[in-house]
mmCIF file of C-alpha atoms and ligand atoms in Angstrom:
data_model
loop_
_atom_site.group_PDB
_atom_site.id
_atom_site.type_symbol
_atom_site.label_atom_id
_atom_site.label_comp_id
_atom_site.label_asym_id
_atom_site.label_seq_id
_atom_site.Cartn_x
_atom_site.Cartn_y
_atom_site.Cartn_z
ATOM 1 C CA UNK M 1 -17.364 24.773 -38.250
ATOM 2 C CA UNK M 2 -14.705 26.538 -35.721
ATOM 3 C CA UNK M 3 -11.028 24.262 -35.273
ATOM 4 C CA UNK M 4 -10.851 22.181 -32.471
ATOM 5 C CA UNK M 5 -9.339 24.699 -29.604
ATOM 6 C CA UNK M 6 -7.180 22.890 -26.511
ATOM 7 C CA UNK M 7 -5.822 24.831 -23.566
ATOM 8 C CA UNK M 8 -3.111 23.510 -21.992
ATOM 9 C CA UNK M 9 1.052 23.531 -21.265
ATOM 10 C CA UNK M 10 2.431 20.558 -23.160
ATOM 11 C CA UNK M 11 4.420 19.352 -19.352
ATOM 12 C CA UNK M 12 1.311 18.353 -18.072
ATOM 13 C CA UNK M 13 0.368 14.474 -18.387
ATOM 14 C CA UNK M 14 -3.198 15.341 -19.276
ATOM 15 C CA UNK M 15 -2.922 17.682 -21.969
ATOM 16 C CA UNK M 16 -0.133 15.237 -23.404
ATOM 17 C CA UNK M 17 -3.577 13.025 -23.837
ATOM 18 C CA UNK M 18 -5.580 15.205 -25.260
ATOM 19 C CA UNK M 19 -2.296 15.737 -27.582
ATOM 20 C CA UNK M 20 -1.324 12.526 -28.776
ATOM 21 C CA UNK M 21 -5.072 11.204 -29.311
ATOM 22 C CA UNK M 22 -5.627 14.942 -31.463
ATOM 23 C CA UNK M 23 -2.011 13.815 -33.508
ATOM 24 C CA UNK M 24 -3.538 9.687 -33.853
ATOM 25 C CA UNK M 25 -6.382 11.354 -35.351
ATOM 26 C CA UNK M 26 -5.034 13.662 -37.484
ATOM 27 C CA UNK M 27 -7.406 16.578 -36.001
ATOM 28 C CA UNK M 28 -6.584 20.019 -36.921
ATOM 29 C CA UNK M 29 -6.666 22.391 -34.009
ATOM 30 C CA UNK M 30 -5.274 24.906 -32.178
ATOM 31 C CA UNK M 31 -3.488 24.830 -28.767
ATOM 32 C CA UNK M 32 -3.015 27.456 -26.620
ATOM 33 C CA UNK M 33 -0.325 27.334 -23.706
ATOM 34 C CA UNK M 34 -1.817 27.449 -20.222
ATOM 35 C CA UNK M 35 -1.569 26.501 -16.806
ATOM 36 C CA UNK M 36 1.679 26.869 -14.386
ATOM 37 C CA UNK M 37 3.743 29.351 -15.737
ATOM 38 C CA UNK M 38 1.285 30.296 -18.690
ATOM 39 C CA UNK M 39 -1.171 31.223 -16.479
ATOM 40 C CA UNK M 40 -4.482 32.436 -18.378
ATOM 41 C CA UNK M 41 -6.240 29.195 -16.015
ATOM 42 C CA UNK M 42 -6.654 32.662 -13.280
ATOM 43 C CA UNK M 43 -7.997 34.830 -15.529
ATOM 44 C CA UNK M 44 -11.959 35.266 -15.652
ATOM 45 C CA UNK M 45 -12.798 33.885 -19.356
ATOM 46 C CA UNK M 46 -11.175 30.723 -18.443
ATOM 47 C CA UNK M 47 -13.368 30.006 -15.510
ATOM 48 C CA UNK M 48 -16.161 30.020 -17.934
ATOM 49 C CA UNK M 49 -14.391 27.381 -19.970
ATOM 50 C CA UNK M 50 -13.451 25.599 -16.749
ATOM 51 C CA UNK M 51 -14.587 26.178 -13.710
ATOM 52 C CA UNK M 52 -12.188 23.979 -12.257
ATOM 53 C CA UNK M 53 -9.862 26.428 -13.949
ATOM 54 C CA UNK M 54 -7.379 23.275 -14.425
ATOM 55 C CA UNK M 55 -5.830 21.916 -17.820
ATOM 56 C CA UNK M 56 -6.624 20.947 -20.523
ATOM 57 C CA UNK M 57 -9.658 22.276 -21.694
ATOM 58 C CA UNK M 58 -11.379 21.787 -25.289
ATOM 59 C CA UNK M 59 -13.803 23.817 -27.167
ATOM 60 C CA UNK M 60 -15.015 21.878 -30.434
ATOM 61 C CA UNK M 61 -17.218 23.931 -32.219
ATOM 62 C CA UNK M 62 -18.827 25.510 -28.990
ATOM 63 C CA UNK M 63 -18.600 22.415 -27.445
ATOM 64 C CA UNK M 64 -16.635 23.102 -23.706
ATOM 65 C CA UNK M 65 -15.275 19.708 -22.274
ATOM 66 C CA UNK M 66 -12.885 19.135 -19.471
ATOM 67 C CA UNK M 67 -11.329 15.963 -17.697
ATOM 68 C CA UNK M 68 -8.422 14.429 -20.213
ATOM 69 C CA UNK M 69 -9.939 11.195 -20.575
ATOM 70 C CA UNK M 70 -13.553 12.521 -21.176
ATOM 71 C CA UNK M 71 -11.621 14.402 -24.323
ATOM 72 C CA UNK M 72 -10.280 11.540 -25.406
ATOM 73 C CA UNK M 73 -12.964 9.104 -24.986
ATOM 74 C CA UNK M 74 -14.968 12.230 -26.926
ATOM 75 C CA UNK M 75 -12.536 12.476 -29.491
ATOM 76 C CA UNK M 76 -11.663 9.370 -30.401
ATOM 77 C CA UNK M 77 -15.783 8.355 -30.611
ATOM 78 C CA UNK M 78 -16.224 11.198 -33.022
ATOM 79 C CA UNK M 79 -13.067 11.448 -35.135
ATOM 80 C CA UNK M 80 -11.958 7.731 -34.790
ATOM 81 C CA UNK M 81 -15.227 5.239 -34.298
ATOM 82 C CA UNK M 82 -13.775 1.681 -34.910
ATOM 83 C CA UNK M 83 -10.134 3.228 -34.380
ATOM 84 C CA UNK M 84 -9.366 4.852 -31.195
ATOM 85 C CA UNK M 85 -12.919 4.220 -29.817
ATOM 86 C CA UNK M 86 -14.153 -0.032 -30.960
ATOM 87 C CA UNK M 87 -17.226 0.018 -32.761
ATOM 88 C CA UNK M 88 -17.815 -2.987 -30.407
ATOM 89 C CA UNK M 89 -20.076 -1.576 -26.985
ATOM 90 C CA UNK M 90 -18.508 -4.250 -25.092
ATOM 91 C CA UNK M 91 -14.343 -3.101 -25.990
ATOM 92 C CA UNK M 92 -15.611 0.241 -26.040
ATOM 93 C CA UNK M 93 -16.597 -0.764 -21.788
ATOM 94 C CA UNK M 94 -13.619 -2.365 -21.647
ATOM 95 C CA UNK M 95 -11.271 0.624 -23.092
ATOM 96 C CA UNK M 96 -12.415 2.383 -20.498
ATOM 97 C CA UNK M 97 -12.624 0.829 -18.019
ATOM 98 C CA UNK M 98 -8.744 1.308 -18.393
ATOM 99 C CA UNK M 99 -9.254 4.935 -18.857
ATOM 100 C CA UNK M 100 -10.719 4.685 -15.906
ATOM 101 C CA UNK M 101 -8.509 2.675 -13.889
ATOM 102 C CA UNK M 102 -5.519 5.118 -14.812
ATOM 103 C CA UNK M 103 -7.004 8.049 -13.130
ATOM 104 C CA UNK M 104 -8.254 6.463 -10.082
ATOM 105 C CA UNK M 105 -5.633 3.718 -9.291
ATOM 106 C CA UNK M 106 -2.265 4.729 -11.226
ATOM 107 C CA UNK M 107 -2.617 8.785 -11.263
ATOM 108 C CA UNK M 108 -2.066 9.674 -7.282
ATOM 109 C CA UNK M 109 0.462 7.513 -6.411
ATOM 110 C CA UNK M 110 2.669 8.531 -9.530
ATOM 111 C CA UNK M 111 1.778 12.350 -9.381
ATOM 112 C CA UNK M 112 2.615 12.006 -5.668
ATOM 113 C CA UNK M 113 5.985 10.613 -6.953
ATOM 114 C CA UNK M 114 6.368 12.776 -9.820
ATOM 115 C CA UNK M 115 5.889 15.875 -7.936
ATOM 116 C CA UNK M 116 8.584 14.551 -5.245
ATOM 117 C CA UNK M 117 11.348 13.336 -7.432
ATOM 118 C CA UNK M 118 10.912 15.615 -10.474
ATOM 119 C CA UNK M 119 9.368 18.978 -9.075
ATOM 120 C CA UNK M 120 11.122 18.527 -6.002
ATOM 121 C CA UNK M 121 8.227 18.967 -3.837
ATOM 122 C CA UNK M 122 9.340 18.690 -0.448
ATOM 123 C CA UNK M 123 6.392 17.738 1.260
ATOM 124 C CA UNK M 124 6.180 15.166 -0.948
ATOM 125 C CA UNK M 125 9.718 13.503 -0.437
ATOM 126 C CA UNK M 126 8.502 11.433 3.254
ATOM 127 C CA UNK M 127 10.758 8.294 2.372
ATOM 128 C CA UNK M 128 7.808 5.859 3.749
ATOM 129 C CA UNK M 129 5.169 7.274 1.555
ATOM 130 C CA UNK M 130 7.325 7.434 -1.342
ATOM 131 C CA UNK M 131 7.968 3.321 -0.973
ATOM 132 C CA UNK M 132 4.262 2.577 0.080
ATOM 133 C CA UNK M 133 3.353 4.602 -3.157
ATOM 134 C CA UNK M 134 5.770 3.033 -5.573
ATOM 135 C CA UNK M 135 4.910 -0.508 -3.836
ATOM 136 C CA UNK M 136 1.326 0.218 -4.603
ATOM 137 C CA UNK M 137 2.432 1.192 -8.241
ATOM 138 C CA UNK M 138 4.860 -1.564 -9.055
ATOM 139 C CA UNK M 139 1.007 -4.244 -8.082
ATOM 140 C CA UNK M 140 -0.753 -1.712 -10.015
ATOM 141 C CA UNK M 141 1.877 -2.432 -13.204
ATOM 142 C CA UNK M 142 1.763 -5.869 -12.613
ATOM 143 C CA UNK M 143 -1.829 -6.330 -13.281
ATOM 144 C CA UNK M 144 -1.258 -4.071 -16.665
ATOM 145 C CA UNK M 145 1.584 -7.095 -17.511
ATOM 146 C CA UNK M 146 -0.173 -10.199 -16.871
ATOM 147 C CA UNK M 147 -3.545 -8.060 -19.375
ATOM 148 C CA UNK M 148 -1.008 -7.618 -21.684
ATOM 149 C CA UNK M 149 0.587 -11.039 -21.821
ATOM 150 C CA UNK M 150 -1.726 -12.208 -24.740
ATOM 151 C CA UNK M 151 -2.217 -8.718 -26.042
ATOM 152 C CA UNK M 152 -0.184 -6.332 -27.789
ATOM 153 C CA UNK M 153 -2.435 -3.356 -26.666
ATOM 154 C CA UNK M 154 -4.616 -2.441 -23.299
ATOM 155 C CA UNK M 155 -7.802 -3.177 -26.179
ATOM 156 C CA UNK M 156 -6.162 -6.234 -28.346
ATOM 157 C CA UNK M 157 -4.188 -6.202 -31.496
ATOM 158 C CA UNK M 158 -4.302 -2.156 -32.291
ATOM 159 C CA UNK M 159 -4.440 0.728 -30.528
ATOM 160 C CA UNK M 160 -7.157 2.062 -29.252
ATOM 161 C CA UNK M 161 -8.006 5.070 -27.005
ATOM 162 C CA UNK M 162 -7.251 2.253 -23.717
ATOM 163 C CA UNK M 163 -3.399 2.783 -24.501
ATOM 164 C CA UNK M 164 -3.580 6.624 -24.254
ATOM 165 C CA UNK M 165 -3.711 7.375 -20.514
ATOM 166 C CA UNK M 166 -1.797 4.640 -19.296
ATOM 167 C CA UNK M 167 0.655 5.189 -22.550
ATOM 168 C CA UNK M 168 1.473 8.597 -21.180
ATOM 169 C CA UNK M 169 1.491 7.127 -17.332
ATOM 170 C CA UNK M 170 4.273 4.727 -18.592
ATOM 171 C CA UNK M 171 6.423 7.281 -20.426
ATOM 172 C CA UNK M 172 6.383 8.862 -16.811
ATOM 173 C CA UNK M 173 7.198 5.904 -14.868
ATOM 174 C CA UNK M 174 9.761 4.509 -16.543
ATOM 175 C CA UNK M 175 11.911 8.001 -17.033
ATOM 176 C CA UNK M 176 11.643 8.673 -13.449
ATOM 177 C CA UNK M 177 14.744 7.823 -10.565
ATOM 178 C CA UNK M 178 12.729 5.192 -9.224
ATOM 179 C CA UNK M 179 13.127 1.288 -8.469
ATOM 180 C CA UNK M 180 10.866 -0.522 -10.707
ATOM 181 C CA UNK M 181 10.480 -4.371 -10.950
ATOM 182 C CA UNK M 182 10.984 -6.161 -14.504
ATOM 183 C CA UNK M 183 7.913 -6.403 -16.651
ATOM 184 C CA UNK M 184 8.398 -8.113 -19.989
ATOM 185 C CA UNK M 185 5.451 -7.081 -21.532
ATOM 186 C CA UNK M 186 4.673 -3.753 -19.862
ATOM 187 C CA UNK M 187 8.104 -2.468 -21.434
ATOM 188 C CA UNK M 188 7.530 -4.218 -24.668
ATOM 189 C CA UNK M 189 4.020 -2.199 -24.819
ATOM 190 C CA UNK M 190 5.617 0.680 -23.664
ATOM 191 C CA UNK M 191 8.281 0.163 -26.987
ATOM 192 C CA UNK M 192 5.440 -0.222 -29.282
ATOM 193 C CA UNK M 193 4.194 2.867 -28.029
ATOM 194 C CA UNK M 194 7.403 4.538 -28.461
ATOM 195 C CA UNK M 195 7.418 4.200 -32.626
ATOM 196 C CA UNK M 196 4.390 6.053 -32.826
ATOM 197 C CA UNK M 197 4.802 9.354 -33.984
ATOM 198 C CA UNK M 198 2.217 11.024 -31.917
ATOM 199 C CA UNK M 199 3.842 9.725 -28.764
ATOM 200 C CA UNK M 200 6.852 10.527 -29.863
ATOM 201 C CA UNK M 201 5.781 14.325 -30.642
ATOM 202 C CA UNK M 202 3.747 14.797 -27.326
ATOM 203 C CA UNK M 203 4.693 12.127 -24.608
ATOM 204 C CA UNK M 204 8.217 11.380 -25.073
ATOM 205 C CA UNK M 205 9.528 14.386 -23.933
ATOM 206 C CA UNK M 206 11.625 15.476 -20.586
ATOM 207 C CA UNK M 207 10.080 15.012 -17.131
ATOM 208 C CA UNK M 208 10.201 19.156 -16.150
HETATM 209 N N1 GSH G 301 -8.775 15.121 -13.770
HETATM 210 C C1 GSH G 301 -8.337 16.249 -14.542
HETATM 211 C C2 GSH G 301 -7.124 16.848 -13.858
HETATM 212 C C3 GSH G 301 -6.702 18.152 -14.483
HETATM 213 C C4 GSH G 301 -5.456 18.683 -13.804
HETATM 214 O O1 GSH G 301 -5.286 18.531 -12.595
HETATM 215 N N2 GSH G 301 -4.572 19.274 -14.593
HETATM 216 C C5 GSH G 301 -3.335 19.824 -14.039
HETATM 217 C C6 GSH G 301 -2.186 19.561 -15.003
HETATM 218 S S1 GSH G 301 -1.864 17.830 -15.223
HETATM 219 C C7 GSH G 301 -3.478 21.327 -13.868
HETATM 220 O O2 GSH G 301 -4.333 21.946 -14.458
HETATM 221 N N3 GSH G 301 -2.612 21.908 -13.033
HETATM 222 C C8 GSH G 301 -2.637 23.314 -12.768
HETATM 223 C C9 GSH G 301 -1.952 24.143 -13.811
HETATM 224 O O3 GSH G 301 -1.389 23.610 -14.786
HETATM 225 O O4 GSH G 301 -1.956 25.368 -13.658
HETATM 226 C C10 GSH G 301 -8.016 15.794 -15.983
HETATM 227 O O5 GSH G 301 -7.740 14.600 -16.165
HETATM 228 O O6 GSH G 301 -8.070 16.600 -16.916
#
């Protein structure tokens, strides 16, 4: 059996996914640096990896997979079944349905943000789309608070592969120059999150 291989620049908010769930797991593997200023995403093998020719990429044993939360549902189901990924069909639903939720409702408005405030993108920086999109954000939040306001995890008492995309969102929200409401039990979450050493290692790391 070949190591688990992952593509992918340790910046970007996907691989850091891919990265913390490999570290919960205690996967050996080997990452390769790509994307932005690593390149290699142009070149022609990749495109047979990924057509989308985007990060990160996996190849587990011949296995190609793309789309961060696709890995991590993957990986956590076949390193960490009744860890990472509930034994239970029902939380399994329910984890993602999180997973879910953080690509479609948090991910563009906070890379629009990200990319104006930290990459300085300039066509990003319109003042009135910045507040609708942090507006939008700050509701978004709020509905992650008032889930986990009898939970210490997206999933219930431990944490499961729910916490993983919207763990690394956090990390991002909170470390950006942005006005952000109070939310008692999205930032008590987000310090649970913080002792882990795989979050630690991967997510908590500077905005660049
Ligand atoms: N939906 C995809 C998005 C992948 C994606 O857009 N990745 C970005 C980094 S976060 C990328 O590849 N950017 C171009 C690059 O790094 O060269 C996923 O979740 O994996």
């Amino acid at each position: 059996m070949n190591m688990l291989k992952i593509w992918g620049r340790l910046n970007s908010i996907n691989v850091m996914k891919v990265m913390w769930c490999v570290e919960e797991l205690g996967i050996e593997h080997e990452r390769i640096d790509a994307g932005m200023k690593f390149g290699v995403v142009g070149e022609d093998f990749y495109a047979k990896l990924n057509p989308n020719r985007r990060v990160p990429t996996i190849d587990d044993d011949g296995l190609l997979l793309w789309e961060s939360n696709v890995i991590v549902r993957y990986l956590s189901l076949k390193y960490g079944s009744g860890n990472l990924s509930p034994a239970d069909i029902g939380e399994r639903a329910l984890a993602e349905q999180w997973m879910d939720w953080q690509q479609t409702t948090i991910h563009p408005d906070l890379t629009f943000i990200f990319w104006a405030v930290v990459r300085d993108l300039k066509e990003n920086q319109d003042p009135d789309k910045l507040a609708a999109a942090g507006a939008r954000l700050a509701k978004a939040w709020k509905l992650v608070d008032e889930h986990l306001d009898e939970r210490d995890y997206l999933g219930g008492k431990q944490l499961t592969m729910a916490d993983i995309p919207l763990g690394a969102a956090i990390w991002r929200w909170y470390n950006m120059n942005i006005d952000r409401p109070a939310l008692s039990n999205v930032e008590a979450w987000h310090e649970r999150l913080k002792q882990r050493p795989g979050f630690q290692k991967y997510v908590m790391l500077p905005l660049t």
